[in-house]
Coordinates of C-alpha atoms and ligand atoms in Angstrom, one line a residue:
X19 CA 128.4 28.0 109.5
X20 CA 124.9 29.2 109.0
X21 CA 124.4 31.1 105.7
X22 CA 122.6 34.4 106.1
X23 CA 122.0 37.3 103.6
X24 CA 123.9 39.8 105.7
X25 CA 127.0 37.7 105.7
X26 CA 126.9 37.5 101.9
X27 CA 126.1 41.2 101.5
X28 CA 128.3 44.2 100.5
X29 CA 127.3 47.4 102.2
X30 CA 127.7 50.8 100.8
X31 CA 127.8 53.8 103.2
X32 CA 126.2 57.1 102.2
X33 CA 127.0 60.3 104.1
X34 CA 124.0 62.2 102.9
X35 CA 125.3 65.7 103.3
X36 CA 128.0 64.9 100.8
X37 CA 126.4 62.4 98.4
X38 CA 124.2 64.3 96.0
X39 CA 122.4 67.6 96.2
X40 CA 118.9 67.4 94.5
X41 CA 117.8 71.0 95.0
X42 CA 120.8 73.2 94.5
X43 CA 121.3 74.5 98.0
X44 CA 124.8 73.0 98.3
X45 CA 123.7 70.3 100.7
X46 CA 123.2 66.6 99.8
X47 CA 119.7 65.3 100.3
X48 CA 117.3 62.4 100.0
X49 CA 116.1 63.3 96.5
X50 CA 119.7 63.4 95.5
X51 CA 120.3 59.9 96.9
X52 CA 117.1 58.6 95.1
X53 CA 118.6 60.0 91.8
X54 CA 121.7 57.9 92.3
X55 CA 120.2 54.5 93.1
X56 CA 120.9 53.1 89.7
X57 CA 124.6 53.9 90.2
X58 CA 124.6 51.8 93.3
X59 CA 122.7 49.1 91.7
X60 CA 125.3 49.1 88.8
X61 CA 128.1 48.8 91.4
X62 CA 126.2 45.8 92.7
X63 CA 126.0 46.5 96.4
X64 CA 123.2 44.8 98.4
X65 CA 122.8 47.2 101.4
X66 CA 122.9 50.9 101.9
X67 CA 123.9 52.2 105.3
X68 CA 122.7 55.8 105.6
X69 CA 124.4 58.1 108.1
X70 CA 121.7 60.1 110.1
X71 CA 119.0 61.9 108.3
X72 CA 116.9 62.7 111.3
X73 CA 116.0 66.1 112.5
X74 CA 119.1 67.8 114.0
X75 CA 120.6 71.1 114.6
X76 CA 123.8 69.7 113.0
X77 CA 126.3 70.3 115.6
X78 CA 127.8 67.0 114.6
X79 CA 126.3 66.6 111.1
X80 CA 123.2 64.8 112.2
X81 CA 124.8 62.6 115.0
X82 CA 123.0 65.1 117.3
X83 CA 119.3 64.2 116.9
X84 CA 116.5 66.4 118.1
X85 CA 113.6 64.2 116.7
X86 CA 114.1 60.5 115.9
X87 CA 110.9 60.3 113.9
X88 CA 111.4 63.4 111.7
X89 CA 113.6 64.1 108.7
X90 CA 116.2 66.9 108.8
X91 CA 114.7 69.8 106.8
X92 CA 117.8 70.2 104.8
X93 CA 117.6 66.6 103.6
X94 CA 113.9 66.8 102.6
X95 CA 110.6 65.3 103.9
X96 CA 109.3 62.0 105.1
X97 CA 107.7 61.7 101.7
X98 CA 111.2 61.9 100.1
X99 CA 112.4 59.2 102.5
X100 CA 109.5 56.9 101.6
X101 CA 110.3 57.4 98.0
X102 CA 114.0 56.7 98.5
X103 CA 113.2 53.6 100.6
X104 CA 110.8 52.2 97.9
X105 CA 113.4 53.0 95.2
X106 CA 116.0 51.0 97.1
X107 CA 113.6 48.0 97.6
X108 CA 112.4 48.1 94.0
X109 CA 116.0 47.6 93.0
X110 CA 116.4 44.6 95.3
X111 CA 118.7 46.5 97.8
X112 CA 118.2 47.0 101.5
X113 CA 118.4 50.1 103.8
X114 CA 120.2 50.2 107.1
X115 CA 119.7 53.3 109.2
X116 CA 122.1 54.9 111.7
X117 CA 120.8 54.5 115.2
X118 CA 122.3 57.3 117.5
X119 CA 121.1 56.5 121.0
X120 CA 124.1 56.9 123.2
X121 CA 123.1 60.6 123.2
X122 CA 120.6 63.0 121.7
X123 CA 120.8 66.5 120.8
X124 CA 120.4 69.1 123.6
X125 CA 117.5 70.4 121.5
X126 CA 115.6 67.1 121.8
X127 CA 112.3 67.4 123.7
X128 CA 113.5 65.0 126.4
X129 CA 116.6 67.1 127.2
X130 CA 114.7 70.3 127.1
X131 CA 112.4 68.8 129.8
X132 CA 115.2 67.2 131.7
X133 CA 117.2 70.4 132.3
X134 CA 114.1 72.3 133.6
X135 CA 114.2 71.0 137.1
X136 CA 115.7 68.4 139.3
X137 CA 112.4 66.6 139.7
X138 CA 111.3 66.8 136.1
X139 CA 109.9 63.4 134.9
X140 CA 112.6 63.4 132.3
X141 CA 115.5 64.3 134.7
X142 CA 116.7 60.7 134.8
X143 CA 116.7 60.4 130.9
X144 CA 120.2 61.9 131.1
X145 CA 123.1 61.8 133.5
X146 CA 123.2 64.7 135.9
X147 CA 125.7 65.2 138.7
X148 CA 126.7 67.9 141.2
X149 CA 130.1 69.5 140.7
X150 CA 133.1 68.8 142.9
X151 CA 135.3 71.6 144.3
X152 CA 133.8 74.1 141.9
X153 CA 134.6 72.0 138.9
X154 CA 133.1 69.1 137.0
X155 CA 132.0 65.9 138.7
X156 CA 135.0 63.9 137.4
X157 CA 138.0 64.1 135.1
X158 CA 136.5 62.5 132.0
X159 CA 137.3 64.2 128.8
X160 CA 135.0 64.6 125.8
X161 CA 136.0 62.8 122.5
X162 CA 135.6 66.3 121.0
X163 CA 138.1 68.1 123.4
X164 CA 137.6 69.5 126.8
X165 CA 135.7 68.2 129.8
X166 CA 132.8 65.6 129.2
X167 CA 130.7 67.6 131.6
X168 CA 128.7 70.8 131.0
X169 CA 127.4 73.0 133.8
X170 CA 123.7 73.9 133.4
X171 CA 122.6 77.0 135.2
X172 CA 118.8 76.4 135.7
X173 CA 119.5 73.5 138.1
X174 CA 123.0 74.2 139.1
X175 CA 124.2 70.7 138.0
X176 CA 126.4 69.2 135.3
X177 CA 125.3 66.8 132.5
X178 CA 127.5 64.2 130.9
X179 CA 128.4 64.5 127.2
X180 CA 131.0 62.1 125.9
X181 CA 130.9 63.9 122.6
X182 CA 130.0 67.7 122.0
X183 CA 128.1 69.6 124.7
X184 CA 125.2 69.6 122.3
X185 CA 125.1 65.7 122.6
X186 CA 124.1 64.9 126.1
X187 CA 124.4 61.2 127.0
X188 CA 121.2 59.3 127.6
X189 CA 120.9 57.3 130.8
X190 CA 120.5 53.7 129.7
X191 CA 120.2 52.5 133.3
X192 CA 116.8 54.1 133.3
X193 CA 114.3 51.5 131.9
X194 CA 112.1 54.3 130.5
X195 CA 115.0 55.4 128.2
X196 CA 115.3 51.9 126.9
X197 CA 111.6 51.5 126.3
X198 CA 111.5 54.8 124.4
X199 CA 114.5 53.7 122.3
X200 CA 113.0 50.3 121.5
X201 CA 109.6 51.7 120.5
X202 CA 111.4 54.2 118.2
X203 CA 113.4 51.4 116.6
X204 CA 110.1 49.5 116.1
X205 CA 108.5 52.5 114.4
X206 CA 111.3 52.5 111.7
X207 CA 111.3 48.8 111.3
X208 CA 107.5 48.8 110.8
X209 CA 108.1 51.4 108.1
X210 CA 110.1 48.8 106.3
X211 CA 113.8 49.6 106.9
X212 CA 116.2 46.6 107.0
X213 CA 118.5 47.2 109.9
X214 CA 120.6 49.6 112.1
X215 CA 124.1 50.6 112.4
X216 CA 124.4 51.5 116.1
X217 CA 126.5 54.5 116.8
X218 CA 129.0 54.1 119.7
X219 CA 126.8 51.4 121.2
X220 CA 129.7 50.1 123.2
X221 CA 129.6 53.2 125.4
X222 CA 125.9 53.1 126.5
X223 CA 126.6 51.5 129.9
X224 CA 128.6 53.8 132.2
X225 CA 130.8 52.7 134.9
X226 CA 128.8 52.7 138.2
X227 CA 129.8 55.7 140.4
X228 CA 131.3 57.4 137.3
X229 CA 134.9 57.1 138.8
X230 CA 137.8 59.3 137.7
X231 CA 139.9 57.9 134.9
X232 CA 143.7 57.9 134.8
X233 CA 144.8 60.8 132.6
X234 CA 147.7 60.1 130.3
X235 CA 150.9 61.9 131.5
X236 CA 150.7 65.6 130.6
X237 CA 147.0 65.4 129.8
X238 CA 144.3 67.1 131.8
X239 CA 141.4 64.8 131.0
X240 CA 141.0 61.0 131.1
X241 CA 139.2 58.5 129.0
X242 CA 135.9 57.7 130.5
X243 CA 136.5 54.0 130.4
X244 CA 132.9 53.4 129.4
X245 CA 133.6 51.0 126.6
X246 CA 132.0 47.6 127.1
X247 CA 130.5 48.8 130.4
X248 CA 128.9 46.5 133.0
X249 CA 125.4 46.3 131.5
X250 CA 126.0 46.7 127.8
X251 CA 125.4 43.1 126.9
X252 CA 122.3 42.9 129.1
X253 CA 120.8 46.0 127.3
X254 CA 121.6 44.6 123.9
X255 CA 120.1 41.3 124.7
X256 CA 117.0 43.0 125.9
X257 CA 117.0 45.0 122.8
X258 CA 117.4 41.8 120.8
X259 CA 114.6 40.1 122.6
X260 CA 112.1 43.0 122.4
X261 CA 112.9 44.3 118.9
X262 CA 115.7 42.8 116.7
X263 CA 114.6 39.1 117.0
X264 CA 111.2 40.1 115.5
X265 CA 112.5 41.2 112.2
X266 CA 114.6 39.8 109.4
X267 CA 117.2 42.6 109.7
X268 CA 120.9 43.4 109.9
X269 CA 122.7 45.0 112.8
X270 CA 126.1 46.3 113.2
X271 CA 127.4 47.9 116.4
X272 CA 130.0 50.7 116.1
X273 CA 132.1 49.6 119.1
X274 CA 134.9 52.1 120.0
X275 CA 137.1 50.3 122.4
X276 CA 136.0 46.7 121.6
X277 CA 138.4 43.9 122.1
X278 CA 138.3 40.5 120.3
X279 CA 137.0 38.9 123.5
X280 CA 134.2 41.5 123.8
X281 CA 133.3 41.2 120.1
X282 CA 132.7 37.5 120.5
X283 CA 129.9 38.5 122.7
X284 CA 128.4 41.4 120.8
X285 CA 128.5 39.6 117.5
X286 CA 128.1 36.0 118.6
X287 CA 126.8 33.7 116.0
X288 CA 124.1 32.5 118.4
X289 CA 122.4 35.7 117.5
X290 CA 121.7 37.0 121.1
X291 CA 122.9 40.5 120.5
X292 CA 124.1 42.0 117.2
X293 CA 125.2 40.5 113.9
X294 CA 128.6 42.2 113.7
X295 CA 130.6 45.1 115.1
X296 CA 133.0 47.8 113.8
X297 CA 136.2 47.4 115.7
X298 CA 138.7 50.2 115.8
X299 CA 142.1 48.5 116.4
X300 CA 143.4 48.7 112.8
X301 CA 142.4 52.4 112.4
X302 CA 144.2 53.3 115.6
X303 CA 147.6 51.8 114.7
X304 CA 148.8 55.2 113.4
X305 CA 147.7 57.0 116.5
X306 CA 150.2 58.7 118.8
X307 CA 150.3 60.4 122.2
X308 CA 148.0 63.1 120.8
X309 CA 145.7 60.5 119.3
X310 CA 145.1 61.0 115.6
X311 CA 146.9 64.3 115.4
X312 CA 150.2 63.1 114.1
X313 CA 151.8 62.2 110.7
X314 CA 152.6 58.6 111.8
X315 CA 151.8 56.0 109.2
X316 CA 150.3 52.6 109.7
X317 CA 153.0 49.9 109.9
X318 CA 152.0 47.0 107.5
X319 CA 153.2 44.3 109.8
X320 CA 151.1 45.7 112.6
X321 CA 148.1 46.0 110.3
X322 CA 148.5 42.3 109.2
X323 CA 148.8 41.2 112.7
X324 CA 145.7 43.1 113.9
X325 CA 143.4 42.2 111.1
X326 CA 144.6 38.5 111.1
X327 CA 143.8 38.4 114.8
X328 CA 140.2 39.5 114.2
X329 CA 140.0 37.1 111.2
X330 CA 141.1 34.0 113.1
X331 CA 139.7 34.7 116.5
X332 CA 136.2 35.5 115.4
X333 CA 136.1 32.6 112.9
X334 CA 133.3 30.2 113.7
X335 CA 132.2 32.3 116.8
X336 CA 131.3 35.7 115.6
X337 CA 131.2 37.7 112.4
X338 CA 133.5 40.5 111.2
X339 CA 132.7 43.7 109.4
X340 CA 135.4 44.8 107.0
X341 CA 136.3 48.4 106.5
X342 CA 139.2 50.6 105.7
X343 CA 137.3 53.9 105.7
X344 CA 134.1 55.6 106.7
X345 CA 132.9 59.2 107.5
X346 CA 135.1 59.4 110.6
X347 CA 138.4 58.2 109.0
X348 CA 140.6 59.8 106.3
X349 CA 140.4 58.4 102.9
X350 CA 141.6 54.7 102.9
X351 CA 143.7 55.2 99.8
X352 CA 145.7 58.1 101.2
X353 CA 146.1 56.5 104.6
X354 CA 146.9 52.9 103.9
X355 CA 148.3 53.2 100.4
X356 CA 149.2 56.2 98.3
X357 CA 147.3 58.8 96.4
X358 CA 150.3 59.6 94.2
X359 CA 149.1 60.0 90.6
X360 CA 151.1 57.3 89.1
X361 CA 149.9 54.6 91.5
X362 CA 146.6 55.6 92.9
X363 CA 144.4 53.5 90.5
X364 CA 146.5 50.4 91.1
X365 CA 146.7 51.1 94.8
X366 CA 142.9 51.6 95.2
X367 CA 142.3 48.2 93.6
X368 CA 144.9 46.5 95.7
X369 CA 143.4 47.8 98.9
X370 CA 139.9 46.7 97.8
X371 CA 141.3 43.2 97.0
X372 CA 142.9 43.0 100.3
X373 CA 139.7 43.9 102.2
X374 CA 137.0 42.2 100.1
X375 CA 138.7 38.8 100.0
X376 CA 138.7 38.5 103.9
X377 CA 136.0 36.8 105.9
X378 CA 133.3 39.2 106.9
X379 CA 130.9 41.7 105.5
X380 CA 132.7 44.4 103.5
X381 CA 131.7 48.1 103.6
X382 CA 132.4 50.5 100.8
X383 CA 132.4 54.1 101.9
X384 CA 131.1 56.5 99.2
X385 CA 133.8 57.5 96.8
X386 CA 136.1 54.7 97.8
X387 CA 134.9 52.8 94.8
X388 CA 136.4 55.7 92.7
X389 CA 139.7 55.9 94.5
X390 CA 138.8 59.3 96.1
X391 CA 141.6 60.8 98.1
X392 CA 142.3 63.1 101.1
X393 CA 141.6 66.7 100.4
X394 CA 144.2 69.6 100.3
X395 CA 142.4 71.9 102.8
X396 CA 144.4 75.2 102.8
X397 CA 143.4 76.7 106.1
X398 CA 141.1 76.1 109.1
X399 CA 138.4 78.1 107.2
X400 CA 138.1 75.1 104.8
X401 CA 137.3 72.8 107.8
X402 CA 133.8 72.0 109.0
X403 CA 134.2 69.0 111.3
X404 CA 133.6 69.8 115.0
X405 CA 136.3 67.3 116.1
X406 CA 138.9 69.0 113.9
X407 CA 137.9 72.5 114.8
X408 CA 137.9 71.8 118.5
X409 CA 141.3 70.0 118.5
X410 CA 142.8 72.8 116.3
X411 CA 141.7 75.4 118.9
X412 CA 142.7 73.4 121.9
X413 CA 146.1 72.1 120.7
X414 CA 147.3 75.4 119.1
X415 CA 146.1 77.5 122.1
X416 CA 148.0 75.1 124.4
X417 CA 151.1 75.4 122.3
X418 CA 151.2 71.6 121.6
X419 CA 151.3 72.2 117.9
X420 CA 151.7 75.2 115.6
X421 CA 148.9 76.1 113.4
X422 CA 150.7 74.8 110.3
X423 CA 151.4 71.5 112.0
X424 CA 147.8 71.2 113.0
X425 CA 146.6 71.8 109.5
X426 CA 149.1 69.2 108.2
X427 CA 147.6 66.6 110.6
X428 CA 144.1 67.6 109.7
X429 CA 145.0 67.1 106.0
X430 CA 146.3 63.6 106.9
X431 CA 143.8 62.4 109.5
X432 CA 140.8 64.8 109.8
X433 CA 137.3 63.5 109.3
X434 CA 136.5 66.1 106.6
X435 CA 138.8 64.2 104.2
X436 CA 135.9 61.7 103.8
X437 CA 133.2 64.3 103.8
X438 CA 134.0 66.4 100.7
X439 CA 131.4 66.0 98.0
X440 CA 131.1 62.9 96.0
X441 CA 132.8 63.3 92.6
X442 CA 130.2 62.5 90.0
X443 CA 131.7 64.1 86.9
X444 CA 134.0 66.8 85.7
X445 CA 131.4 69.7 85.5
X446 CA 131.4 72.4 88.2
X447 CA 131.5 71.2 91.8
X448 CA 132.1 67.7 90.5
X449 CA 128.4 67.5 89.5
X450 CA 127.4 67.3 93.2
X451 CA 125.5 70.6 93.3
X452 CA 124.5 73.6 91.2
X453 CA 124.8 75.8 94.2
X454 CA 127.7 76.6 96.7
X455 CA 128.8 73.3 98.3
X456 CA 128.8 73.3 102.2
X457 CA 132.3 72.0 102.2
X458 CA 135.0 72.4 99.5
X459 CA 135.2 69.9 96.6
X460 CA 138.4 68.0 96.3
X461 CA 140.2 69.7 93.2
X462 CA 141.1 66.4 91.8
X463 CA 137.5 65.8 90.7
X464 CA 138.3 66.6 87.1
X465 CA 140.4 63.4 87.0
X466 CA 138.7 61.3 89.7
X467 CA 135.0 61.0 89.0
X468 CA 132.3 58.6 88.4
X469 CA 131.3 59.5 84.9
X470 CA 134.9 58.8 83.8
X471 CA 135.0 55.5 85.4
X472 CA 131.6 53.8 84.9
X473 CA 132.3 52.8 81.3
X474 CA 136.0 52.2 81.7
X475 CA 136.7 48.5 82.2
X476 CA 140.1 49.4 83.8
X477 CA 138.7 51.8 86.3
X478 CA 138.6 51.5 90.1
X479 CA 134.8 51.4 89.8
X480 CA 134.8 48.5 87.4
X481 CA 137.2 46.6 89.6
X482 CA 134.9 47.0 92.6
X483 CA 132.1 45.7 90.5
X484 CA 134.1 42.7 89.7
X485 CA 135.0 42.0 93.4
X486 CA 131.4 42.4 94.5
X487 CA 130.2 40.1 91.7
X488 CA 132.8 37.5 92.6
X489 CA 131.6 37.4 96.2
X490 CA 128.1 36.5 95.0
X491 CA 129.5 33.6 92.9
X492 CA 131.9 32.1 95.4
X493 CA 131.0 30.9 98.9
X494 CA 134.8 30.7 99.7
X495 CA 135.1 34.4 99.6
X496 CA 132.3 34.7 102.2
X497 CA 132.8 31.8 104.4
X498 CA 136.3 30.4 103.9
X499 CA 138.8 30.1 106.7
X500 CA 141.5 32.7 106.8
X501 CA 145.2 32.1 107.3
X502 CA 148.1 34.7 107.2
X503 CA 151.3 33.8 105.3
X504 CA 154.5 35.8 105.3
X505 CA 153.7 37.5 108.6
X506 CA 157.1 39.1 108.8
X507 CA 157.3 40.5 105.2
X508 CA 157.5 44.3 105.4
X509 CA 155.5 45.2 102.3
X510 CA 153.5 42.2 101.1
X511 CA 150.2 41.1 102.7
X512 CA 149.5 37.5 101.7
X513 CA 146.8 35.2 103.0
X514 CA 144.7 32.2 102.1
X515 CA 141.1 31.3 102.4
X516 CA 139.9 27.7 102.4
X517 CA 136.5 26.0 102.2
X518 CA 135.6 22.4 101.7
X519 CA 139.0 21.6 100.1
X520 CA 138.9 24.6 97.9
X521 CA 141.7 27.2 98.4
X522 CA 142.3 30.8 97.5
X523 CA 145.5 32.8 97.7
X524 CA 145.5 36.6 98.1
X525 CA 148.7 38.6 97.4
X526 CA 148.9 42.3 97.9
X527 CA 151.9 44.5 97.4
X528 CA 151.6 47.5 99.6
X529 CA 154.6 49.2 98.1
X530 CA 155.7 51.0 94.9
X531 CA 158.7 48.6 94.6
X532 CA 158.6 45.7 92.3
X533 CA 158.7 42.7 94.7
X534 CA 159.5 39.1 94.1
X535 CA 157.2 36.4 95.6
X536 CA 157.3 32.7 95.3
X537 CA 153.9 31.1 94.7
X538 CA 153.4 28.3 97.3
X539 CA 153.4 24.8 95.9
X540 CA 149.8 24.1 96.3
X541 CA 148.9 27.2 94.2
X542 CA 151.4 26.5 91.4
X543 CA 149.7 26.7 88.0
X544 CA 146.7 28.2 89.9
X545 CA 144.2 30.3 88.0
X546 CA 144.2 34.1 88.6
X547 CA 140.7 34.9 89.8
X548 CA 141.2 38.7 89.8
X549 CA 144.1 41.1 89.7
X550 CA 144.8 44.7 89.0
X551 CA 147.5 44.3 86.3
X552 CA 146.9 42.3 83.1
X553 CA 148.7 39.3 84.3
X554 CA 148.7 35.9 82.5
X555 CA 146.0 33.5 83.5
X556 CA 148.1 31.0 85.4
X557 CA 150.9 31.6 87.9
X558 CA 153.8 29.6 89.2
X559 CA 157.2 29.7 90.6
X560 CA 158.7 33.2 91.5
X561 CA 156.8 36.0 90.2
X562 CA 157.7 39.7 90.3
X563 CA 154.9 41.8 91.7
X564 CA 154.3 45.2 90.2
X565 CA 153.8 48.3 92.3
X566 CA 150.8 47.9 94.4
X567 CA 149.9 44.7 92.5
X568 CA 147.1 42.5 93.9
X569 CA 146.2 39.0 92.9
X570 CA 143.8 36.4 94.0
X571 CA 144.7 32.8 92.8
X572 CA 142.6 29.7 93.0
X573 CA 144.5 26.6 94.1
Ligands
LIG8 O1 131.8 57.9 116.1 C1 132.3 57.6 117.3 C2 133.8 57.4 117.5 O2 134.1 56.6 118.4 C3 134.8 58.0 116.7 O3 135.0 57.6 115.4 C4 134.7 59.6 116.8 O4 133.7 60.1 116.0 C5 135.9 60.4 116.5 O5 136.3 60.1 115.2 C6 136.8 60.3 117.6 O6 138.1 60.6 117.3 C7 130.4 58.0 116.0 C8 130.1 58.6 114.7 O7 130.5 57.7 113.6 C9 130.7 60.0 114.5 O8 130.5 60.6 113.3 C10 130.0 60.8 115.6 O9 130.7 62.1 115.6 C11 130.1 60.2 117.0 O10 129.8 58.8 117.0 C12 129.2 60.9 118.0 O11 127.9 60.5 117.6
LIG9 CA1 120.0 70.0 99.0

């Protein structure tokens, strides 16, 4: 397999609003990020993916962009950006920017023009339709509740918004839109950035004729069925020809609704489209009839089956991205493991081992390297996320859930769990801000924080450092073939990697129970490469795994 820097890299995601506040207004910003670059260098990550910092009215925390070539005032200036970028490059790291081009903000100049009249030159930049029977053009629902259509009085027509009504969808079938997007990408690449994470790029090509979807029983609205639409590959190949192929850069497509088969096209190793995609299957296993609003937990067997399918199916054909958390997901520790005080350190290390030893490019979401947990939001007043706020209103008004139930689900699955301020130290507001933070700080910051962990060799942080360093030393961790063992075990996740006759065994105990496991013959007497308990250097025969123990053993 061809060796490339983005396959060997570890990516760290920064959610700028919550990372570090440089000026005391309670909101994270670019100067704050710049002040923490040494921390990221210490961790050893190669690439920073920055969630959107462009000008935005913040209906969806920057995923609603009103000017792609300007910086959000709350985050600083273009000068602050340039300083941050050169600070990143000076330290030998790279910067990947979020590219949000399925939609813009309704306050973007294109949309302001588009809504003015039916014959405005920008009209076809967006997706406008007449209503049917006094209602919206079709039955598509928005990912953020309600209809995906908004009536606009000036021209008496509806516009499509798959997300909030302040996020109108761009019309990618219009070549002018594609040209505008490509030249904007070029502008940033010429500035020196190193790649793009492409927001819901799988949704850009809408179904011709925008047909009604099939609403699940009892539901009013249907999924738009726009994932992997008819022209998505053609548009990405065009983007690749005109922009991506001209730079040494990294691309990752966020692909809601992507299947293994589709991913082989998006992230094909022949380089015609993107380098890799974020798939959603493993973060949907705990969904229920009302989507994420449930207290269902992920079944380990299902998780193993899903991740293994992605590992083996893409192998040699496309490239995986590896993630357990991001700014849209609850904290990985609380969700896939436990944040119980007695186990959380071991468990955070176990999850990291499980993920970082797989084939693909691993992503660390800010605070994951500290074992940050979900947040005990008391009431809806503590919640900021538009998705949670809308769902709370809609589902409690419909009587689907009580307010208490909804709050419980938000505490388990809401996106704000990942958006509470980064926990830097045990001083006021976790050292995130001198002012009043825009969202509550998780009260466990006095115990879980960076300052306490950086110098502690047994901390979650130090363990991540070790995993990241190992990946740089050992090609087998990056390129080795994956094979699942013990597929039917309820609480152990065991797999091997192999490359050029070398073999690596990874054992993860996903439970608090001590669990016996017999080391396979070919690994008997094998050297423990890394583990989260002080285990002897060589293992053989039957071993008793400790709660949430993880081990990687060389054959
Ligand atoms: O997310 C798109 C997406 O498919 C979901 O993760 C979605 O945000 C939500 O969690 C559905 O339940 C991307 C961004 O990562 C997200 O932050 C934005 O809100 C969204 O697109 C719109 O830009
Ligand atoms: Ca600030």
